[in-house]
Short mmCIF file of C-alpha atoms in Angstrom, two decimals:
data_model
loop_
_atom_site.label_atom_id
_atom_site.label_comp_id
_atom_site.label_asym_id
_atom_site.label_seq_id
_atom_site.Cartn_x
_atom_site.Cartn_y
_atom_site.Cartn_z
CA MET A 755 0.00 0.00 0.00
CA THR A 756 2.85 2.40 0.81
CA LEU A 757 4.40 1.83 -2.64
CA LEU A 758 1.04 2.43 -4.29
CA VAL A 759 0.72 5.77 -2.48
CA LEU A 760 4.21 6.76 -3.60
CA GLN A 761 3.39 5.85 -7.22
CA CYS A 762 0.14 7.82 -7.18
CA LEU A 763 1.64 10.91 -5.53
CA PRO A 764 3.20 12.55 -8.63
CA PHE A 765 -0.01 12.11 -10.67
CA VAL A 766 -2.25 13.43 -7.91
CA LEU A 767 0.04 16.38 -7.20
CA LEU A 768 0.36 17.30 -10.88
CA VAL A 769 -3.40 17.25 -11.52
CA GLY A 770 -4.13 19.09 -8.28
CA LEU A 771 -1.65 21.89 -8.93
CA LEU A 772 -2.74 22.35 -12.54
CA ALA A 773 -6.44 22.25 -11.66
CA SER A 774 -5.94 24.91 -8.98
CA GLY A 775 -5.01 27.43 -11.66
CA ARG A 776 -2.59 29.06 -9.20
CA VAL A 777 0.61 27.29 -10.24
CA ALA A 778 2.50 27.73 -13.51
CA PRO A 779 2.66 24.54 -15.63
CA TRP A 780 6.46 24.30 -15.42
CA LEU A 781 6.35 24.56 -11.63
CA ALA A 782 3.65 21.88 -11.40
CA ALA A 783 5.79 19.55 -13.55
CA LEU A 784 8.84 20.21 -11.37
CA ALA A 785 6.86 19.50 -8.19
CA ALA A 786 5.51 16.23 -9.67
CA MET A 787 9.03 15.21 -10.66
CA LEU A 788 10.29 15.75 -7.13
CA ALA A 789 7.28 13.83 -5.80
CA ALA A 790 8.21 10.88 -8.03
CA VAL A 791 11.69 10.54 -6.51
CA PRO A 792 10.61 8.36 -3.51
CA ALA A 793 8.94 5.83 -5.84
CA VAL A 794 12.01 5.87 -8.10
CA LEU A 795 14.22 5.25 -5.07
CA ALA A 796 12.05 2.26 -4.16
CA ALA A 797 12.52 0.87 -7.67
CA PHE A 798 16.22 1.61 -8.30
CA GLY A 799 17.84 2.10 -4.91
CA ALA A 800 21.47 3.16 -5.28
CA ALA A 801 21.10 3.38 -9.06
CA THR A 802 18.50 6.17 -8.80
CA GLY A 803 20.96 8.93 -9.69
CA GLY A 804 22.04 7.23 -12.88
CA PHE A 805 18.45 6.53 -13.90
CA LEU A 806 17.36 10.13 -13.32
CA LEU A 807 20.32 11.44 -15.34
CA GLU A 808 19.54 9.12 -18.24
CA ALA A 809 15.83 10.02 -18.09
CA ALA A 810 16.73 13.72 -18.15
CA LEU A 811 18.98 13.28 -21.20
CA ARG A 812 16.41 11.20 -23.06
CA GLY A 813 13.64 13.63 -22.15
CA ALA A 814 15.73 16.58 -23.28
CA TRP A 815 16.31 14.92 -26.65
CA LEU A 816 12.61 14.14 -27.14
CA ALA A 817 11.63 17.65 -26.04
CA ALA A 818 14.16 19.32 -28.33
CA MET A 819 12.12 18.51 -31.44
CA PRO A 820 8.74 19.95 -30.35
CA VAL A 821 10.56 22.89 -28.79
CA GLY A 822 12.19 23.45 -32.18
CA VAL A 823 8.73 23.47 -33.74
CA VAL A 824 7.56 26.08 -31.24
CA VAL A 825 10.51 28.37 -31.94
CA ALA A 826 10.25 27.91 -35.71
CA GLY A 827 6.49 28.43 -35.55
CA LEU A 828 6.90 31.70 -33.68
CA VAL A 829 9.49 32.90 -36.21
CA PHE A 830 7.12 31.95 -39.04
CA HIS A 831 4.32 33.64 -37.10
CA GLY A 832 6.27 36.90 -37.04
CA ALA A 833 7.60 36.62 -40.59
CA VAL A 834 4.17 36.41 -42.22
CA GLY A 835 2.99 39.66 -40.67
CA ALA A 836 1.78 41.29 -37.48
CA PRO A 837 0.14 38.32 -35.74
CA ASN A 838 -1.58 40.32 -33.05
CA ALA A 839 -3.14 42.89 -35.36
CA ALA A 840 -6.87 42.60 -35.99
CA ASP A 841 -6.72 42.94 -39.78
CA GLU A 842 -9.97 41.14 -40.58
CA ALA A 843 -13.42 41.15 -39.04
CA PRO A 844 -14.31 38.11 -36.94
CA SER A 845 -17.21 35.97 -38.07
CA ARG A 846 -18.63 32.66 -36.93
CA GLU A 847 -18.12 31.18 -40.39
CA LYS A 848 -14.41 31.98 -40.35
CA VAL A 849 -13.92 30.71 -36.81
CA PHE A 850 -15.74 27.46 -37.64
CA ALA A 851 -13.54 26.92 -40.70
CA VAL A 852 -10.38 27.53 -38.66
CA ALA A 853 -11.50 25.09 -35.95
CA PHE A 854 -12.71 22.15 -38.04
CA LEU A 855 -10.96 22.55 -41.39
CA LEU A 856 -7.93 24.84 -41.61
CA GLY A 857 -6.30 23.87 -38.31
CA PRO A 858 -6.81 20.09 -38.72
CA PHE A 859 -5.67 20.26 -42.38
CA LEU A 860 -2.41 21.99 -41.49
CA GLU A 861 -1.89 19.67 -38.52
CA SER A 862 -2.37 16.69 -40.84
CA VAL A 863 0.35 18.07 -43.09
CA THR A 864 2.80 19.10 -40.40
CA GLY A 865 2.09 17.43 -37.06
CA PHE A 866 3.79 18.46 -33.82
CA ALA A 867 1.02 21.01 -33.07
CA VAL A 868 2.08 23.25 -35.97
CA GLY A 869 -1.61 23.42 -36.91
CA VAL A 870 -2.23 25.13 -33.57
CA VAL A 871 0.29 27.83 -34.54
CA PHE A 872 -1.64 28.61 -37.72
CA ALA A 873 -5.07 28.37 -36.10
CA LEU A 874 -4.13 30.78 -33.32
CA SER A 875 -2.56 33.15 -35.86
CA SER A 876 -5.82 33.24 -37.83
CA LEU A 877 -7.92 33.81 -34.72
CA ARG A 878 -5.65 36.59 -33.46
CA ARG A 879 -5.87 38.33 -36.83
CA MET A 880 -9.62 38.51 -36.25
CA GLY A 881 -9.00 40.38 -33.00
CA LEU A 882 -10.11 37.45 -30.81
CA SER A 883 -8.50 36.71 -27.45
CA GLY A 884 -9.00 34.94 -24.14
CA PRO A 885 -9.29 31.29 -23.02
CA ALA A 886 -12.13 30.58 -25.47
CA MET A 887 -9.92 31.71 -28.38
CA VAL A 888 -7.11 29.41 -27.23
CA ALA A 889 -9.59 26.54 -26.89
CA VAL A 890 -10.81 27.02 -30.47
CA GLY A 891 -7.18 27.05 -31.64
CA LEU A 892 -6.69 23.65 -30.00
CA TYR A 893 -9.32 22.21 -32.36
CA ALA A 894 -6.45 21.98 -34.84
CA LEU A 895 -5.59 18.76 -32.97
CA LEU A 896 -8.91 17.03 -33.69
CA LEU A 897 -7.26 14.63 -36.18
CA ILE A 898 -4.02 13.90 -34.32
CA PRO A 899 -3.92 10.21 -35.43
CA TRP A 900 -3.22 11.54 -38.95
CA GLY A 901 -1.12 14.52 -37.83
CA GLY A 902 2.24 14.90 -39.52
CA LEU A 903 1.23 12.11 -41.94
CA GLY A 904 0.55 9.70 -39.07
CA PRO A 905 3.86 8.71 -37.38
CA GLY A 906 2.14 8.05 -34.04
CA THR A 907 -0.43 5.79 -35.65
CA PHE A 908 2.24 3.81 -37.48
CA LEU A 909 4.22 3.47 -34.23
CA GLY A 910 1.11 2.36 -32.34
CA ALA A 911 0.29 -0.31 -34.91
CA ALA A 912 3.87 -1.59 -34.80
CA LEU A 913 3.88 -1.77 -30.99
CA ALA A 914 0.54 -3.60 -30.98
CA GLY A 915 1.46 -5.92 -33.85
CA VAL A 916 -1.66 -5.12 -35.90
CA PRO A 917 -2.00 -3.85 -39.50
CA VAL A 918 -1.90 -0.07 -39.53
CA VAL A 919 -4.72 0.03 -42.10
CA GLU A 920 -7.13 -1.73 -39.72
CA LEU A 921 -6.14 0.51 -36.83
CA ALA A 922 -6.60 3.68 -38.90
CA ARG A 923 -10.01 2.60 -40.18
CA MET A 924 -11.26 2.04 -36.64
CA ASN A 925 -9.74 5.36 -35.62
CA ALA A 926 -11.68 7.05 -38.41
CA TRP A 927 -15.03 5.77 -37.07
CA LEU A 928 -14.12 6.73 -33.50
CA SER A 929 -12.97 10.21 -34.52
CA ALA A 930 -16.05 10.80 -36.69
CA ALA A 931 -18.30 10.04 -33.70
CA TRP A 932 -16.23 12.24 -31.36
CA LEU A 933 -16.52 15.24 -33.69
CA LEU A 934 -20.18 15.58 -32.69
CA PRO A 935 -19.66 16.36 -28.97
CA MET A 936 -16.76 18.59 -29.96
CA LEU A 937 -19.18 20.49 -32.23
CA VAL A 938 -21.53 21.05 -29.28
CA VAL A 939 -18.61 22.45 -27.27
CA PHE A 940 -17.72 24.69 -30.23
CA TRP A 941 -21.21 26.20 -30.13
CA ARG A 942 -20.59 27.25 -26.54
CA LEU A 943 -17.12 28.59 -27.33
CA ALA A 944 -18.47 30.64 -30.25
CA ALA A 945 -21.03 32.21 -27.94
CA ARG A 946 -18.25 33.10 -25.48
CA LEU A 947 -16.41 34.83 -28.31
CA GLY A 948 -19.47 36.94 -29.03
CA LEU A 949 -20.40 34.98 -32.16
CA PRO A 950 -23.80 33.39 -31.44
CA GLY A 951 -25.50 31.32 -34.11
CA SER A 952 -29.07 30.63 -35.11
CA ALA A 953 -30.64 27.19 -35.39
CA ALA A 954 -30.01 27.31 -39.14
CA THR A 955 -26.34 28.12 -38.56
CA ARG A 956 -25.92 25.23 -36.13
CA THR A 957 -27.67 22.87 -38.55
CA ALA A 958 -25.32 23.90 -41.36
CA GLU A 959 -22.29 23.42 -39.09
CA ALA A 960 -23.54 19.98 -38.11
CA LEU A 961 -23.79 19.04 -41.79
CA TRP A 962 -20.21 20.21 -42.42
CA VAL A 963 -18.95 18.16 -39.47
CA ALA A 964 -20.94 15.13 -40.65
CA ALA A 965 -19.34 15.52 -44.08
CA LEU A 966 -15.91 15.72 -42.47
CA GLY A 967 -16.55 12.52 -40.52
CA ALA A 968 -17.85 10.72 -43.61
CA LEU A 969 -14.85 11.78 -45.69
CA LEU A 970 -12.50 10.69 -42.90
CA VAL A 971 -14.02 7.20 -42.87
CA LEU A 972 -14.03 7.00 -46.67
CA ALA A 973 -10.44 8.24 -47.03
CA ASN A 974 -9.15 5.64 -44.59
CA HIS A 975 -10.85 2.89 -46.57
CA VAL A 976 -9.59 3.86 -50.02
CA MET A 977 -6.35 5.82 -49.50
CA PRO A 978 -3.00 5.34 -47.75
CA VAL A 979 -3.14 6.01 -43.99
CA GLU A 980 -0.75 8.97 -44.30
CA LEU A 981 -3.26 10.90 -46.41
CA GLY A 982 -6.36 10.31 -44.27
CA GLY A 983 -6.40 13.71 -42.59
CA ILE A 984 -5.39 15.69 -45.68
CA ALA A 985 -7.89 13.95 -47.96
CA SER A 986 -10.79 14.52 -45.55
CA THR A 987 -10.17 18.19 -44.69
CA GLY A 988 -8.61 19.45 -47.94
CA PRO A 989 -11.65 19.13 -50.25
CA LEU A 990 -13.97 20.69 -47.67
CA LEU A 991 -11.51 23.53 -47.09
CA LEU A 992 -11.44 24.33 -50.80
CA LEU A 993 -15.21 24.11 -51.02
CA ARG A 994 -15.64 26.35 -47.99
CA HIS A 995 -13.29 29.02 -49.30
CA ARG A 996 -14.00 28.81 -53.01
CA ALA A 997 -15.14 32.45 -53.01
CA LEU A 998 -11.92 33.60 -51.34
CA LEU A 999 -9.88 32.03 -54.13
CA LYS A 1000 -11.00 34.93 -56.34
CA SER A 1001 -9.42 37.48 -53.99
CA PRO A 1002 -5.81 38.54 -54.74
CA ALA A 1003 -5.40 39.56 -51.09
CA ALA A 1004 -6.45 36.09 -49.94
CA TRP A 1005 -3.96 34.50 -52.33
CA ARG A 1006 -1.15 36.75 -51.04
CA ARG A 1007 -1.98 35.83 -47.47
CA ALA A 1008 -2.08 32.15 -48.39
CA VAL A 1009 1.31 32.12 -50.17
CA PRO A 1010 3.46 31.49 -47.04
CA TYR A 1011 1.21 28.60 -46.01
CA LEU A 1012 1.19 27.14 -49.51
CA VAL A 1013 4.99 27.32 -49.62
CA LEU A 1014 5.23 25.58 -46.25
CA THR A 1015 2.72 22.88 -47.23
CA ALA A 1016 4.60 22.25 -50.49
CA ALA A 1017 7.92 22.08 -48.63
CA LEU A 1018 6.59 19.60 -46.07
CA LEU A 1019 4.92 17.35 -48.64
CA GLY A 1020 7.92 17.61 -50.95
CA THR A 1021 10.44 16.62 -48.30
CA HIS A 1022 8.23 13.71 -47.21
CA ALA A 1023 8.12 12.50 -50.82
CA VAL A 1024 11.91 11.99 -50.83
CA PRO A 1025 12.71 8.83 -48.82
CA ALA A 1026 16.33 9.84 -48.21
CA LEU A 1027 15.20 12.95 -46.34
CA GLY A 1028 13.26 10.80 -43.89
CA VAL A 1029 16.38 8.96 -42.72
CA PRO A 1030 17.57 10.39 -39.37
CA TRP A 1031 20.88 12.23 -39.57
CA LEU A 1032 21.10 12.66 -35.81
CA ARG A 1033 20.11 9.88 -33.42
CA PRO A 1034 21.87 9.89 -30.05
CA PHE A 1035 19.58 7.17 -28.65
CA THR A 1036 18.98 4.14 -30.87
CA ASP A 1037 15.60 3.34 -29.30
CA LEU A 1038 14.24 6.89 -29.64
CA PRO A 1039 13.18 8.82 -32.75
CA GLY A 1040 16.00 10.57 -34.58
CA LEU A 1041 16.10 13.96 -36.25
CA ALA A 1042 15.62 13.68 -40.02
CA PRO A 1043 16.02 16.52 -42.54
CA ASN A 1044 12.28 16.46 -43.25
CA HIS A 1045 11.33 16.94 -39.58
CA ALA A 1046 8.68 19.64 -39.14
CA ALA A 1047 11.00 21.79 -37.02
CA ILE A 1048 13.70 21.89 -39.72
CA VAL A 1049 11.36 22.47 -42.66
CA LEU A 1050 9.26 25.03 -40.79
CA GLY A 1051 12.41 26.79 -39.59
CA ALA A 1052 13.88 26.90 -43.10
CA VAL A 1053 10.69 28.36 -44.59
CA ALA A 1054 10.38 30.83 -41.71
CA LEU A 1055 13.95 32.07 -42.21
CA LEU A 1056 13.35 32.34 -45.95
CA LEU A 1057 10.30 34.53 -45.34
CA LEU A 1058 12.13 36.47 -42.67
CA GLY A 1059 14.78 37.42 -45.21
CA PHE A 1060 12.21 39.67 -46.92
CA ARG A 1061 11.61 41.70 -43.76
CA ALA A 1062 13.70 44.68 -42.70
CA ASP A 1063 12.93 44.06 -39.01
CA ARG A 1064 14.17 40.46 -39.08
CA GLY A 1065 16.30 40.94 -35.95
CA THR A 1066 13.36 42.22 -33.94
CA VAL A 1067 11.13 39.37 -35.10
CA LEU A 1068 13.77 36.78 -34.15
CA ALA A 1069 14.31 38.31 -30.73
CA ALA A 1070 10.58 38.41 -30.04
CA ALA A 1071 10.16 34.79 -31.14
CA PHE A 1072 12.91 33.52 -28.87
CA LYS A 1073 11.57 35.53 -25.94
CA ARG A 1074 8.06 34.16 -26.33
CA ALA A 1075 9.40 30.61 -26.71
CA GLN A 1076 11.18 30.54 -23.37
CA LYS A 1077 8.29 29.66 -21.05
CA PRO A 1078 6.61 27.02 -23.24
CA ALA A 1079 10.03 25.50 -23.99
CA VAL A 1080 10.85 25.11 -20.30
CA ALA A 1081 7.40 23.68 -19.57
CA MET A 1082 7.62 21.18 -22.43
CA LEU A 1083 11.09 20.08 -21.37
CA LEU A 1084 10.00 19.43 -17.79
CA PHE A 1085 6.84 17.59 -18.82
CA VAL A 1086 8.69 15.32 -21.25
CA VAL A 1087 11.37 14.55 -18.66
CA LEU A 1088 8.61 13.83 -16.13
CA ALA A 1089 6.99 11.44 -18.62
CA ARG A 1090 10.30 9.64 -19.12
CA VAL A 1091 10.74 9.29 -15.35
CA LEU A 1092 7.22 7.95 -14.84
CA ALA A 1093 7.48 5.54 -17.77
CA GLY A 1094 11.09 4.42 -17.33
CA SER A 1095 10.75 3.81 -13.60
CA GLY A 1096 7.76 1.55 -14.11
CA ILE A 1097 5.45 3.84 -12.15
CA ALA A 1098 3.05 4.37 -15.06
CA ALA A 1099 3.02 0.69 -16.02
CA ALA A 1100 2.49 -0.42 -12.41
CA LEU A 1101 -0.51 1.85 -11.95
CA ALA A 1102 -1.93 0.78 -15.31
CA GLY A 1103 -1.49 -2.88 -14.34
CA ARG A 1104 -3.29 -2.35 -11.04
CA LEU A 1105 -6.15 -0.67 -12.86
CA ALA A 1106 -6.44 -3.53 -15.33
CA ALA A 1107 -6.32 -6.15 -12.56
CA ALA A 1108 -9.02 -4.36 -10.59
CA ALA A 1109 -11.27 -4.24 -13.66
CA GLY A 1110 -11.25 -8.03 -14.07
CA GLU A 1111 -13.48 -9.17 -16.96
CA ALA A 1112 -14.19 -5.53 -17.71
CA ALA A 1113 -10.47 -4.98 -18.35
CA PRO A 1114 -11.00 -3.93 -22.01
CA TYR A 1115 -13.03 -0.98 -20.73
CA ALA A 1116 -9.92 0.23 -18.93
CA ALA A 1117 -8.17 0.77 -22.28
CA PRO A 1118 -9.80 4.15 -23.00
CA VAL A 1119 -8.88 5.37 -19.52
CA LEU A 1120 -5.27 4.26 -19.92
CA GLY A 1121 -5.03 5.92 -23.31
CA ALA A 1122 -6.59 9.11 -22.01
CA LEU A 1123 -4.23 9.29 -19.03
CA ALA A 1124 -1.21 8.72 -21.25
CA GLY A 1125 -2.31 11.37 -23.74
CA PHE A 1126 -3.04 13.86 -20.97
CA PHE A 1127 0.32 13.53 -19.26
CA VAL A 1128 2.59 13.03 -22.27
CA GLY A 1129 0.90 15.37 -24.74
CA THR A 1130 1.83 13.56 -27.97
CA ASN A 1131 0.39 10.61 -29.84
CA VAL A 1132 3.85 9.09 -30.23
CA GLY A 1133 4.55 9.42 -26.51
CA SER A 1134 1.14 8.15 -25.45
CA ASN A 1135 1.46 5.03 -27.60
CA SER A 1136 4.99 4.47 -26.36
CA VAL A 1137 3.86 4.46 -22.73
CA THR A 1138 0.68 2.35 -22.75
CA MET A 1139 0.17 0.66 -26.14
CA PRO A 1140 1.86 -2.65 -25.15
CA LEU A 1141 -0.34 -2.96 -22.05
CA VAL A 1142 -3.53 -1.98 -23.89
CA ALA A 1143 -2.82 -4.48 -26.66
CA ALA A 1144 -2.35 -7.17 -24.02
CA LEU A 1145 -5.72 -6.33 -22.45
CA GLY A 1146 -7.46 -7.45 -25.64
CA ALA A 1147 -5.87 -10.89 -25.77
CA GLY A 1148 -8.42 -13.68 -25.36
CA THR A 1149 -11.40 -11.33 -25.14
CA GLY A 1150 -12.82 -12.10 -28.58
CA LEU A 1151 -12.56 -8.46 -29.60
CA PRO A 1152 -11.05 -7.58 -33.01
CA ALA A 1153 -7.27 -7.52 -32.61
CA ALA A 1154 -6.98 -3.89 -33.73
CA LEU A 1155 -9.84 -2.51 -31.60
CA LEU A 1156 -8.12 -1.80 -28.28
CA PRO A 1157 -4.94 -0.51 -29.99
CA ALA A 1158 -7.15 1.80 -32.06
CA ILE A 1159 -8.89 2.98 -28.90
CA GLN A 1160 -5.53 3.65 -27.26
CA ASN A 1161 -4.45 5.64 -30.31
CA PHE A 1162 -7.77 7.54 -30.36
CA THR A 1163 -8.19 8.43 -26.68
CA GLY A 1164 -4.50 9.19 -26.25
CA SER A 1165 -4.77 11.64 -29.14
CA ALA A 1166 -8.02 13.22 -27.94
CA LEU A 1167 -6.68 14.06 -24.50
CA CYS A 1168 -3.67 15.78 -26.03
CA LEU A 1169 -6.02 18.74 -26.54
CA ILE A 1170 -5.97 19.44 -22.79
CA SER A 1171 -2.50 18.07 -22.03
CA PRO A 1172 -0.40 20.48 -19.92
CA PRO A 1173 2.55 20.44 -22.38
CA VAL A 1174 0.22 21.28 -25.28
CA LEU A 1175 -1.47 24.03 -23.28
CA ALA A 1176 1.94 25.47 -22.47
CA LEU A 1177 2.72 25.54 -26.19
CA ALA A 1178 -0.62 27.17 -27.06
CA MET A 1179 -0.28 29.79 -24.37
CA GLY A 1180 3.25 30.66 -25.47
CA ILE A 1181 2.21 31.01 -29.11
CA SER A 1182 -0.95 33.00 -28.44
CA GLY A 1183 0.58 35.30 -25.86
CA GLU A 1184 -2.37 34.66 -23.54
CA ARG A 1185 -1.85 34.48 -19.78
CA ALA A 1186 -4.61 31.93 -19.18
CA ARG A 1187 -3.97 29.02 -16.81
CA PRO A 1188 -4.60 25.39 -17.81
CA ALA A 1189 -7.63 25.26 -15.49
CA GLN A 1190 -9.28 28.09 -17.44
CA ILE A 1191 -8.85 26.22 -20.73
CA TRP A 1192 -10.19 23.02 -19.17
CA ARG A 1193 -13.28 24.87 -17.96
CA VAL A 1194 -14.15 26.44 -21.33
CA LEU A 1195 -13.55 23.18 -23.23
CA GLY A 1196 -15.74 21.38 -20.71
CA PRO A 1197 -16.42 17.69 -21.32
CA GLY A 1198 -15.57 17.75 -25.05
CA PRO A 1199 -12.14 16.04 -25.01
CA LEU A 1200 -13.25 13.69 -22.20
CA ALA A 1201 -16.17 12.56 -24.38
CA ALA A 1202 -13.63 10.44 -26.27
CA VAL A 1203 -13.69 7.94 -23.38
CA PRO A 1204 -17.45 7.13 -23.50
CA VAL A 1205 -17.25 7.07 -27.31
CA ALA A 1206 -14.57 4.38 -26.95
CA TRP A 1207 -16.64 2.48 -24.39
CA CYS A 1208 -19.54 2.41 -26.83
CA ALA A 1209 -17.21 1.08 -29.53
CA ILE A 1210 -16.08 -1.75 -27.25
CA ALA A 1211 -19.69 -2.66 -26.49
CA LEU A 1212 -20.71 -2.58 -30.17
CA TRP A 1213 -17.69 -4.41 -31.60
CA GLY A 1214 -17.68 -6.90 -28.74
CA ARG A 1215 -21.10 -8.31 -29.55
#
């Protein structure tokens, strides 16, 4: 019992401090890390120091890549124009398109929360601000399983030993169902932003979301997994903005994003550019030339070269990146400590054992917890996919179902993950606390868990 208390302490402390809204995310992560030391000591004894050093180095390496995306995104943000200037009138139609189409499309192309950078840029240009604006920007992460052309989904399928096509198809159905509660939350967020809608408006939005879900399912049945997110959002985005395509100003504004999209797709089309050039840890992802941080940084610097105030933009970007970078570093290191020490696996095992015959229904909870604490699809699958896959053995469920649920719920809870919120706050310049974002998003992200439970009940018949 004493060991169980020690293992639970860092999780309880982290959630409590973040929920209070009175403690900065980086400080909450540091406190949770210190709280984990007694459990680590119980596991490693005299070798604790060496383990913590190795976890810190591994965490720093994993954090360096998303931190690079944040810095590059802020440079890009500054290079394309004054991000905080309200240079276009806000409208519900524009905000809806950013939330459900533009943000998820760009996230599908880039991954690593780059879509959030663009979504928040668009919302700020409309003069919007506050926790509700940040929450809408986080909708860019609705299709995380296909973000960045799906590396987390491919990793999850490999860890579970199931065909990635089957996993992605199940993910498509789960995500399509989850879009509906997220739409209801969007209606409340739009009202908070002073953009109420009529019954006709809400009906039209529901039809657009239904079309998005249908295209997502169709794309994952007829196209390669990598293109699932792009193929479902891209056509709707073009249809939604067909009138804007006639505007020269709209084309000029779109040029930087088109250049970036072309660069990302182009570098992914060259296999040699996907081979890591830097890989200090053989069992962790390496840094390849086509990584989003490198490509985004290169395009940002190219655009910056056309600005006379390039030094000021760079300085501002690095200044704004400091807090989210520190928070992300500490959260990733914390995740490595919790995973590498066996604390996360031990708690997950206890949960599964307590559930007994209902053990498969623990899979959505495990995935959600992993996504919440780690903040990335890759990280979430790395922590709990092996256990979740094992839960399905001998249950009669389709082999890919529980792995798909892990991939889905782990991705959904990334929307409210402390590391992701730290990134969003740093990019947007808002001073909101995580608890404020959780309150305005309400039960939307958490709805992924009952959606997954329903899937288990339906597929388990």
